[in-house]
Each structure stands twice: as C-alpha cells, then as structure tokens.
C-alpha cells in the first residue's frame, strides 16, 4: 500500500512500504505461500568480488599444508592469527560491498544481528555432544531465504559470537568462521527459488543440510589433522609426501575420528529441517517481506 501526500508543486509523494519489483538478474525473488514475492538480500557485483576473494583465501589457507614441503614448519596455530586478522576486514568488506550495491540496509543489518544472536544461543544447547548442534539447521533456512551473500556473513558472525559465548576461542575459530560461512552461503545458492515450496523445499534443504554437515566436518578436520601428532602411520599427515598419499590418509583419519560426530550433526539437521522447516521458512519470509528491504520513496506527477 502507499500513503499519498499532496506536495506544493502538484506532485504526489508515494512512500512504498512493500518491496519493489526486481529490475535486473541480480535480484532474486521468491513467492511466499500467499503468492507475493519476497526478495532475498541482493548480491551485487562488488559483493561477488569480495566473496570470491575471501573464498580463494580460505581455500588456500585450508589446503596449503598439503602442498608444502617437509621443512615448512607446518602449524595452523601459527597462521590462525593472520587468517583472523584478514578475515574480519574481508567480512566487513562483504557487508560494505553489499550495502554499496543497495542489497543491505539498516533493517537487513538488524535482522543479521537477531539471527546471529539466535544461532549463537542455539549452539551451546547441544554442547557439541555427538555432533548435535542445532544451529546448523537455522543457518540452512536463513541462507535459503536471505541469499548467499547475507548467508556467508551470517554464518561467520554467528560462529564468532558463539565462540565468545561458549569460550571456544582458539586457533580453530577463524577456520570455523570460514567453514560456517560457506555452509550458510551454499544454502542460498540452491536451485528452485521460484518453484520449490512446502515439503519439496524442505526435502531439498534437508538433503543439503546432511551433505553440508559432512563437508563442514571434513573441512574442519583438514585444519587440525596437519599438525596433530601421535597418530598411527596409516592416518597421520606426512609433510612432503605426494598429495594422493596424504589424501588417502586424510580420509582414513576422518573415518576413524569424526565420522560419528558428522553423522550426528547431519541427522539432527535433517530432523529439525523436516519438522520445523516449513514453519520457520514462512516466518523468515514474512519477516523479510514486512521489513521491506530495498523499499523506495518515489515521486509521481
């Protein structure tokens, strides 16, 4: 609806309280259950560049030990402070780039804070027991509704806030922030934003949540495996060995140490997504629609 006020020059000032119609391919819209379009937070070209840069840096930081020689002095505990120092300004850069591309306003930042606080509060509920971490299903649903750029920032900020809340600050924290950012961003990149609804959409999100839960655990294993000593020769990291041999040992290490935790995380994410997904998706879309991201003031004669 619009409130019309006569101006002194015979024009009519219209304040639009509903989201405007998309004007380009960068805007992603999703019809809600009432048939109205609910826009995700727009991912513009500058935000894409910032996300691509931070992703490339993350891949390099996670994977460089596999390509280093035996005398490189491997220890992620040493490079973690440098990664954290680079990660925070890059995260701020993603937010600034999204704002500059007109994809995020004050209401979107406020929603980011609320969802990050809820996710951080959910994490201690499982206390990491057997991999039962309920925050993962919230990240999947939030990324789906609000888009990949918003999802990446949300995942990283939520992990940072939960680390402060639970006392889980350590050399692993910047790696967790990156991995959770990718986890949430992936949900925003899933297909079918216009067509899938109801059970079909929840099934897709549950499948993604299960696979991405294993991927998250695998990526985080790579962070610790390269400098953990005292393992048997069949699963320990051998600096300088061929990449193929180290990868075989790595997957053996994952199967022997973390498969049960990843399975618990995946199972809980699937159960919560299938049971609460429809209700929470509707609530997130309703909040997004009422927040009227990218609402504009227009002038009509």
Tab-separated table of C-alpha atoms in Angstrom:
chain	number	residue	atom	x	y	z
A	1	UNK	CA	0.000	0.000	0.000
A	2	UNK	CA	1.045	3.630	-0.349
A	3	UNK	CA	0.334	6.820	1.584
A	4	UNK	CA	-0.230	9.749	-0.794
A	5	UNK	CA	0.509	13.308	0.323
A	6	UNK	CA	-0.040	16.328	-1.950
A	7	UNK	CA	3.131	18.317	-2.493
A	8	UNK	CA	3.472	22.052	-3.112
A	9	UNK	CA	4.259	21.519	-6.793
A	10	UNK	CA	1.278	19.388	-7.665
A	11	UNK	CA	3.181	16.128	-7.415
A	12	UNK	CA	2.226	13.188	-5.270
A	13	UNK	CA	4.815	11.729	-2.916
A	14	UNK	CA	4.457	7.987	-2.605
A	15	UNK	CA	6.183	6.072	0.160
A	16	UNK	CA	6.296	2.455	-0.813
A	17	UNK	CA	6.123	0.047	2.103
A	18	UNK	CA	6.243	-3.140	0.068
A	19	UNK	CA	9.402	-4.407	-1.666
A	20	UNK	CA	9.798	-3.068	-5.220
A	21	UNK	CA	9.667	-5.324	-8.184
A	22	UNK	CA	13.053	-6.705	-9.279
A	23	UNK	CA	14.675	-4.804	-12.120
A	24	UNK	CA	17.617	-6.998	-13.051
A	25	UNK	CA	19.008	-10.528	-12.962
A	26	UNK	CA	20.915	-9.841	-9.733
A	27	UNK	CA	17.686	-9.571	-7.754
A	28	UNK	CA	16.347	-12.926	-6.585
A	29	UNK	CA	12.692	-13.091	-5.620
A	30	UNK	CA	10.765	-15.915	-4.065
A	31	UNK	CA	6.970	-16.004	-3.896
A	32	UNK	CA	5.746	-16.784	-0.404
A	33	UNK	CA	2.767	-19.018	0.393
A	34	UNK	CA	0.398	-16.108	-0.218
A	35	UNK	CA	1.805	-15.645	-3.713
A	36	UNK	CA	3.654	-12.407	-3.042
A	37	UNK	CA	7.301	-12.015	-3.955
A	38	UNK	CA	9.818	-11.992	-1.126
A	39	UNK	CA	13.242	-10.684	-2.239
A	40	UNK	CA	16.456	-12.085	-0.872
A	41	UNK	CA	19.199	-9.643	0.062
A	42	UNK	CA	20.667	-8.700	-3.300
A	43	UNK	CA	24.160	-9.903	-4.228
A	44	UNK	CA	25.701	-7.233	-6.426
A	45	UNK	CA	28.955	-7.313	-8.416
A	46	UNK	CA	31.115	-5.812	-5.672
A	47	UNK	CA	29.789	-8.284	-3.121
A	48	UNK	CA	30.503	-11.136	-5.565
A	49	UNK	CA	34.111	-9.945	-5.902
A	50	UNK	CA	34.512	-9.720	-2.118
A	51	UNK	CA	33.023	-13.181	-1.577
A	52	UNK	CA	35.205	-14.665	-4.312
A	53	UNK	CA	38.314	-13.134	-2.751
A	54	UNK	CA	37.552	-14.401	0.739
A	55	UNK	CA	36.719	-17.864	-0.637
A	56	UNK	CA	40.011	-18.111	-2.526
A	57	UNK	CA	41.938	-17.033	0.558
A	58	UNK	CA	40.071	-19.605	2.645
A	59	UNK	CA	40.801	-22.439	0.217
A	60	UNK	CA	44.480	-21.503	0.172
A	61	UNK	CA	44.708	-21.347	3.960
A	62	UNK	CA	42.961	-24.686	4.476
A	63	UNK	CA	44.874	-26.527	1.759
A	64	UNK	CA	48.391	-25.129	1.732
A	65	UNK	CA	49.852	-27.706	4.185
A	66	UNK	CA	49.052	-30.487	1.721
A	67	UNK	CA	51.327	-28.865	-0.852
A	68	UNK	CA	54.107	-27.705	1.480
A	69	UNK	CA	57.416	-29.497	1.832
A	70	UNK	CA	58.665	-31.320	4.904
A	71	UNK	CA	60.718	-28.341	6.170
A	72	UNK	CA	57.952	-25.728	6.044
A	73	UNK	CA	57.211	-25.778	9.789
A	74	UNK	CA	53.522	-26.626	9.480
A	75	UNK	CA	51.188	-25.393	12.194
A	76	UNK	CA	47.776	-23.886	11.636
A	77	UNK	CA	48.071	-22.492	15.160
A	78	UNK	CA	50.672	-20.116	13.741
A	79	UNK	CA	48.733	-18.926	10.720
A	80	UNK	CA	45.383	-18.667	12.549
A	81	UNK	CA	46.036	-15.135	13.911
A	82	UNK	CA	46.956	-13.960	10.419
A	83	UNK	CA	43.831	-15.565	8.964
A	84	UNK	CA	41.680	-13.949	11.649
A	85	UNK	CA	43.298	-10.571	11.002
A	86	UNK	CA	42.499	-10.931	7.286
A	87	UNK	CA	39.053	-12.430	7.778
A	88	UNK	CA	37.479	-9.641	9.830
A	89	UNK	CA	38.184	-6.801	7.364
A	90	UNK	CA	37.097	-9.047	4.497
A	91	UNK	CA	33.802	-9.766	6.260
A	92	UNK	CA	33.329	-6.047	6.786
A	93	UNK	CA	34.199	-5.613	3.119
A	94	UNK	CA	31.442	-8.038	2.092
A	95	UNK	CA	28.912	-6.094	4.175
A	96	UNK	CA	30.093	-2.733	2.814
A	97	UNK	CA	30.051	-4.052	-0.758
A	98	UNK	CA	26.515	-5.377	-0.268
A	99	UNK	CA	25.402	-2.020	1.150
A	100	UNK	CA	27.096	-0.209	-1.727
A	101	UNK	CA	25.230	-2.439	-4.186
A	102	UNK	CA	21.932	-1.446	-2.499
A	103	UNK	CA	21.444	-5.000	-1.253
A	104	UNK	CA	21.509	-4.400	2.511
A	105	UNK	CA	20.012	-1.605	4.573
A	106	UNK	CA	19.678	-0.949	8.301
A	107	UNK	CA	16.784	-3.399	8.577
A	108	UNK	CA	18.846	-6.168	6.965
A	109	UNK	CA	21.732	-5.463	9.347
A	110	UNK	CA	19.304	-5.636	12.266
A	111	UNK	CA	17.994	-8.984	11.038
A	112	UNK	CA	21.576	-10.186	10.697
A	113	UNK	CA	22.162	-9.341	14.358
A	114	UNK	CA	18.992	-11.089	15.524
A	115	UNK	CA	19.653	-14.291	13.566
A	116	UNK	CA	23.308	-14.360	14.648
A	117	UNK	CA	22.261	-13.989	18.293
A	118	UNK	CA	19.710	-16.807	17.969
A	119	UNK	CA	22.239	-19.068	16.237
A	120	UNK	CA	24.866	-18.343	18.879
A	121	UNK	CA	22.348	-19.167	21.608
A	122	UNK	CA	21.401	-22.448	19.911
A	123	UNK	CA	24.954	-23.744	19.708
A	124	UNK	CA	25.502	-24.400	23.449
A	125	UNK	CA	22.241	-26.398	23.647
A	126	UNK	CA	23.934	-29.409	22.135
A	127	UNK	CA	27.297	-28.563	23.702
A	128	UNK	CA	28.846	-30.429	20.771
A	129	UNK	CA	27.711	-33.755	22.224
A	130	UNK	CA	27.967	-36.406	19.484
A	131	UNK	CA	27.900	-33.598	16.935
A	132	UNK	CA	24.392	-32.471	17.945
A	133	UNK	CA	24.489	-28.788	17.048
A	134	UNK	CA	21.017	-27.291	16.382
A	135	UNK	CA	22.394	-24.036	14.980
A	136	UNK	CA	23.134	-25.728	11.654
A	137	UNK	CA	19.505	-26.085	10.602
A	138	UNK	CA	18.857	-22.389	11.325
A	139	UNK	CA	21.806	-21.460	9.114
A	140	UNK	CA	20.415	-23.591	6.268
A	141	UNK	CA	16.971	-21.974	6.405
A	142	UNK	CA	18.324	-18.442	6.815
A	143	UNK	CA	20.691	-18.818	3.880
A	144	UNK	CA	17.856	-20.149	1.734
A	145	UNK	CA	15.563	-17.200	2.437
A	146	UNK	CA	18.051	-14.336	2.564
A	147	UNK	CA	20.545	-15.313	-0.110
A	148	UNK	CA	24.210	-16.339	-0.367
A	149	UNK	CA	25.878	-13.022	0.497
A	150	UNK	CA	23.794	-12.484	3.611
A	151	UNK	CA	24.245	-16.182	4.420
A	152	UNK	CA	28.036	-16.052	4.323
A	153	UNK	CA	28.195	-13.066	6.661
A	154	UNK	CA	25.555	-14.595	8.940
A	155	UNK	CA	27.381	-17.921	9.241
A	156	UNK	CA	30.716	-16.280	10.034
A	157	UNK	CA	29.292	-13.778	12.526
A	158	UNK	CA	27.226	-16.487	14.257
A	159	UNK	CA	30.263	-18.702	14.715
A	160	UNK	CA	32.265	-15.768	16.065
A	161	UNK	CA	29.505	-14.837	18.534
A	162	UNK	CA	29.028	-18.435	19.670
A	163	UNK	CA	32.773	-18.812	20.251
A	164	UNK	CA	32.697	-15.783	22.546
A	165	UNK	CA	29.598	-17.133	24.287
A	166	UNK	CA	30.943	-20.625	24.894
A	167	UNK	CA	34.594	-19.749	25.457
A	168	UNK	CA	35.561	-21.588	22.282
A	169	UNK	CA	38.140	-19.018	21.199
A	170	UNK	CA	41.287	-20.602	19.814
A	171	UNK	CA	43.343	-21.083	16.653
A	172	UNK	CA	40.446	-23.042	15.163
A	173	UNK	CA	37.952	-20.131	15.378
A	174	UNK	CA	38.781	-18.294	12.104
A	175	UNK	CA	38.635	-21.638	10.282
A	176	UNK	CA	35.227	-22.339	11.830
A	177	UNK	CA	34.027	-18.900	10.744
A	178	UNK	CA	35.065	-19.579	7.156
A	179	UNK	CA	33.566	-23.075	7.089
A	180	UNK	CA	30.249	-21.917	8.574
A	181	UNK	CA	30.138	-19.003	6.138
A	182	UNK	CA	30.484	-21.426	3.223
A	183	UNK	CA	27.902	-23.747	4.800
A	184	UNK	CA	25.278	-20.978	5.021
A	185	UNK	CA	26.167	-19.444	1.656
A	186	UNK	CA	25.615	-22.804	-0.050
A	187	UNK	CA	22.013	-22.876	1.112
A	188	UNK	CA	21.448	-19.544	-0.610
A	189	UNK	CA	22.808	-20.944	-3.873
A	190	UNK	CA	20.427	-23.915	-4.028
A	191	UNK	CA	18.198	-24.136	-7.131
A	192	UNK	CA	14.458	-23.640	-7.342
A	193	UNK	CA	13.969	-20.328	-5.514
A	194	UNK	CA	10.794	-19.625	-7.530
A	195	UNK	CA	9.262	-23.078	-7.757
A	196	UNK	CA	10.011	-25.214	-4.710
A	197	UNK	CA	7.766	-24.814	-1.692
A	198	UNK	CA	6.420	-26.943	1.117
A	199	UNK	CA	7.671	-30.497	1.513
A	200	UNK	CA	9.748	-30.470	-1.655
A	201	UNK	CA	11.711	-27.458	-0.499
A	202	UNK	CA	12.214	-28.893	2.999
A	203	UNK	CA	13.413	-32.165	1.466
A	204	UNK	CA	15.955	-30.276	-0.658
A	205	UNK	CA	17.173	-28.294	2.356
A	206	UNK	CA	17.369	-31.431	4.487
A	207	UNK	CA	19.459	-33.180	1.828
A	208	UNK	CA	21.733	-30.162	1.548
A	209	UNK	CA	21.997	-29.913	5.345
A	210	UNK	CA	23.061	-33.557	5.606
A	211	UNK	CA	25.701	-33.350	2.878
A	212	UNK	CA	26.983	-29.958	4.011
A	213	UNK	CA	27.237	-31.174	7.622
A	214	UNK	CA	29.675	-33.876	6.495
A	215	UNK	CA	31.502	-31.331	4.327
A	216	UNK	CA	31.826	-28.944	7.288
A	217	UNK	CA	33.310	-31.678	9.468
A	218	UNK	CA	35.698	-32.727	6.701
A	219	UNK	CA	36.945	-29.187	6.110
A	220	UNK	CA	37.484	-28.642	9.829
A	221	UNK	CA	39.366	-31.941	10.059
A	222	UNK	CA	41.776	-30.594	7.467
A	223	UNK	CA	42.504	-27.685	9.789
A	224	UNK	CA	43.612	-29.914	12.671
A	225	UNK	CA	44.943	-33.053	11.012
A	226	UNK	CA	48.056	-31.433	9.543
A	227	UNK	CA	49.631	-30.683	12.924
A	228	UNK	CA	48.198	-33.362	15.249
A	229	UNK	CA	50.973	-35.763	16.177
A	230	UNK	CA	50.955	-39.175	17.795
A	231	UNK	CA	48.662	-40.808	15.234
A	232	UNK	CA	49.300	-44.153	13.612
A	233	UNK	CA	51.280	-44.003	10.392
A	234	UNK	CA	48.240	-45.088	8.402
A	235	UNK	CA	46.243	-41.923	9.165
A	236	UNK	CA	48.862	-39.327	10.146
A	237	UNK	CA	49.951	-36.449	7.958
A	238	UNK	CA	53.349	-36.825	6.294
A	239	UNK	CA	54.687	-33.426	5.190
A	240	UNK	CA	56.231	-33.510	1.760
A	241	UNK	CA	54.585	-36.783	0.688
A	242	UNK	CA	52.656	-36.878	-2.609
A	243	UNK	CA	49.219	-35.260	-2.424
A	244	UNK	CA	47.478	-38.516	-3.384
A	245	UNK	CA	49.035	-40.442	-0.482
A	246	UNK	CA	48.214	-37.742	2.053
A	247	UNK	CA	44.614	-37.529	0.847
A	248	UNK	CA	44.170	-41.277	1.350
A	249	UNK	CA	45.477	-40.920	4.913
A	250	UNK	CA	43.246	-37.905	5.460
A	251	UNK	CA	40.025	-39.700	4.541
A	252	UNK	CA	41.086	-42.627	6.704
A	253	UNK	CA	41.605	-40.135	9.538
A	254	UNK	CA	38.100	-38.668	9.003
A	255	UNK	CA	36.507	-42.124	9.038
A	256	UNK	CA	38.364	-43.119	12.203
A	257	UNK	CA	37.889	-39.967	14.247
A	258	UNK	CA	34.942	-37.762	13.237
A	259	UNK	CA	32.501	-39.794	11.178
A	260	UNK	CA	30.223	-40.371	14.182
A	261	UNK	CA	30.159	-36.665	15.049
A	262	UNK	CA	29.396	-35.671	11.474
A	263	UNK	CA	26.618	-38.255	11.333
A	264	UNK	CA	25.008	-36.850	14.486
A	265	UNK	CA	25.205	-33.307	13.116
A	266	UNK	CA	23.693	-34.366	9.792
A	267	UNK	CA	20.900	-36.405	11.421
A	268	UNK	CA	19.842	-33.562	13.742
A	269	UNK	CA	19.907	-31.054	10.873
A	270	UNK	CA	17.687	-33.307	8.762
A	271	UNK	CA	15.198	-33.961	11.587
A	272	UNK	CA	14.865	-30.289	12.549
A	273	UNK	CA	14.594	-29.173	8.917
A	274	UNK	CA	11.846	-31.653	8.113
A	275	UNK	CA	9.864	-30.987	11.310
A	276	UNK	CA	10.299	-27.218	11.744
A	277	UNK	CA	11.418	-26.127	8.294
A	278	UNK	CA	8.062	-25.137	6.786
A	279	UNK	CA	7.039	-23.041	9.791
A	280	UNK	CA	10.387	-21.307	10.137
A	281	UNK	CA	10.682	-20.608	6.399
A	282	UNK	CA	7.267	-18.928	6.439
A	283	UNK	CA	8.283	-16.854	9.486
A	284	UNK	CA	11.560	-15.759	7.888
A	285	UNK	CA	9.848	-14.838	4.636
A	286	UNK	CA	7.120	-12.937	6.475
A	287	UNK	CA	9.744	-11.004	8.435
A	288	UNK	CA	11.665	-10.283	5.241
A	289	UNK	CA	8.533	-9.068	3.472
A	290	UNK	CA	7.471	-6.818	6.338
A	291	UNK	CA	10.985	-5.432	6.701
A	292	UNK	CA	10.573	-4.306	3.060
A	293	UNK	CA	14.247	-4.485	2.126
A	294	UNK	CA	15.096	-2.036	-0.617
A	295	UNK	CA	11.833	-0.103	-0.203
A	296	UNK	CA	11.993	3.209	-2.038
A	297	UNK	CA	10.352	6.601	-1.963
A	298	UNK	CA	9.062	7.566	-5.427
A	299	UNK	CA	7.617	10.826	-6.781
A	300	UNK	CA	4.669	10.827	-9.151
A	301	UNK	CA	3.104	13.734	-11.025
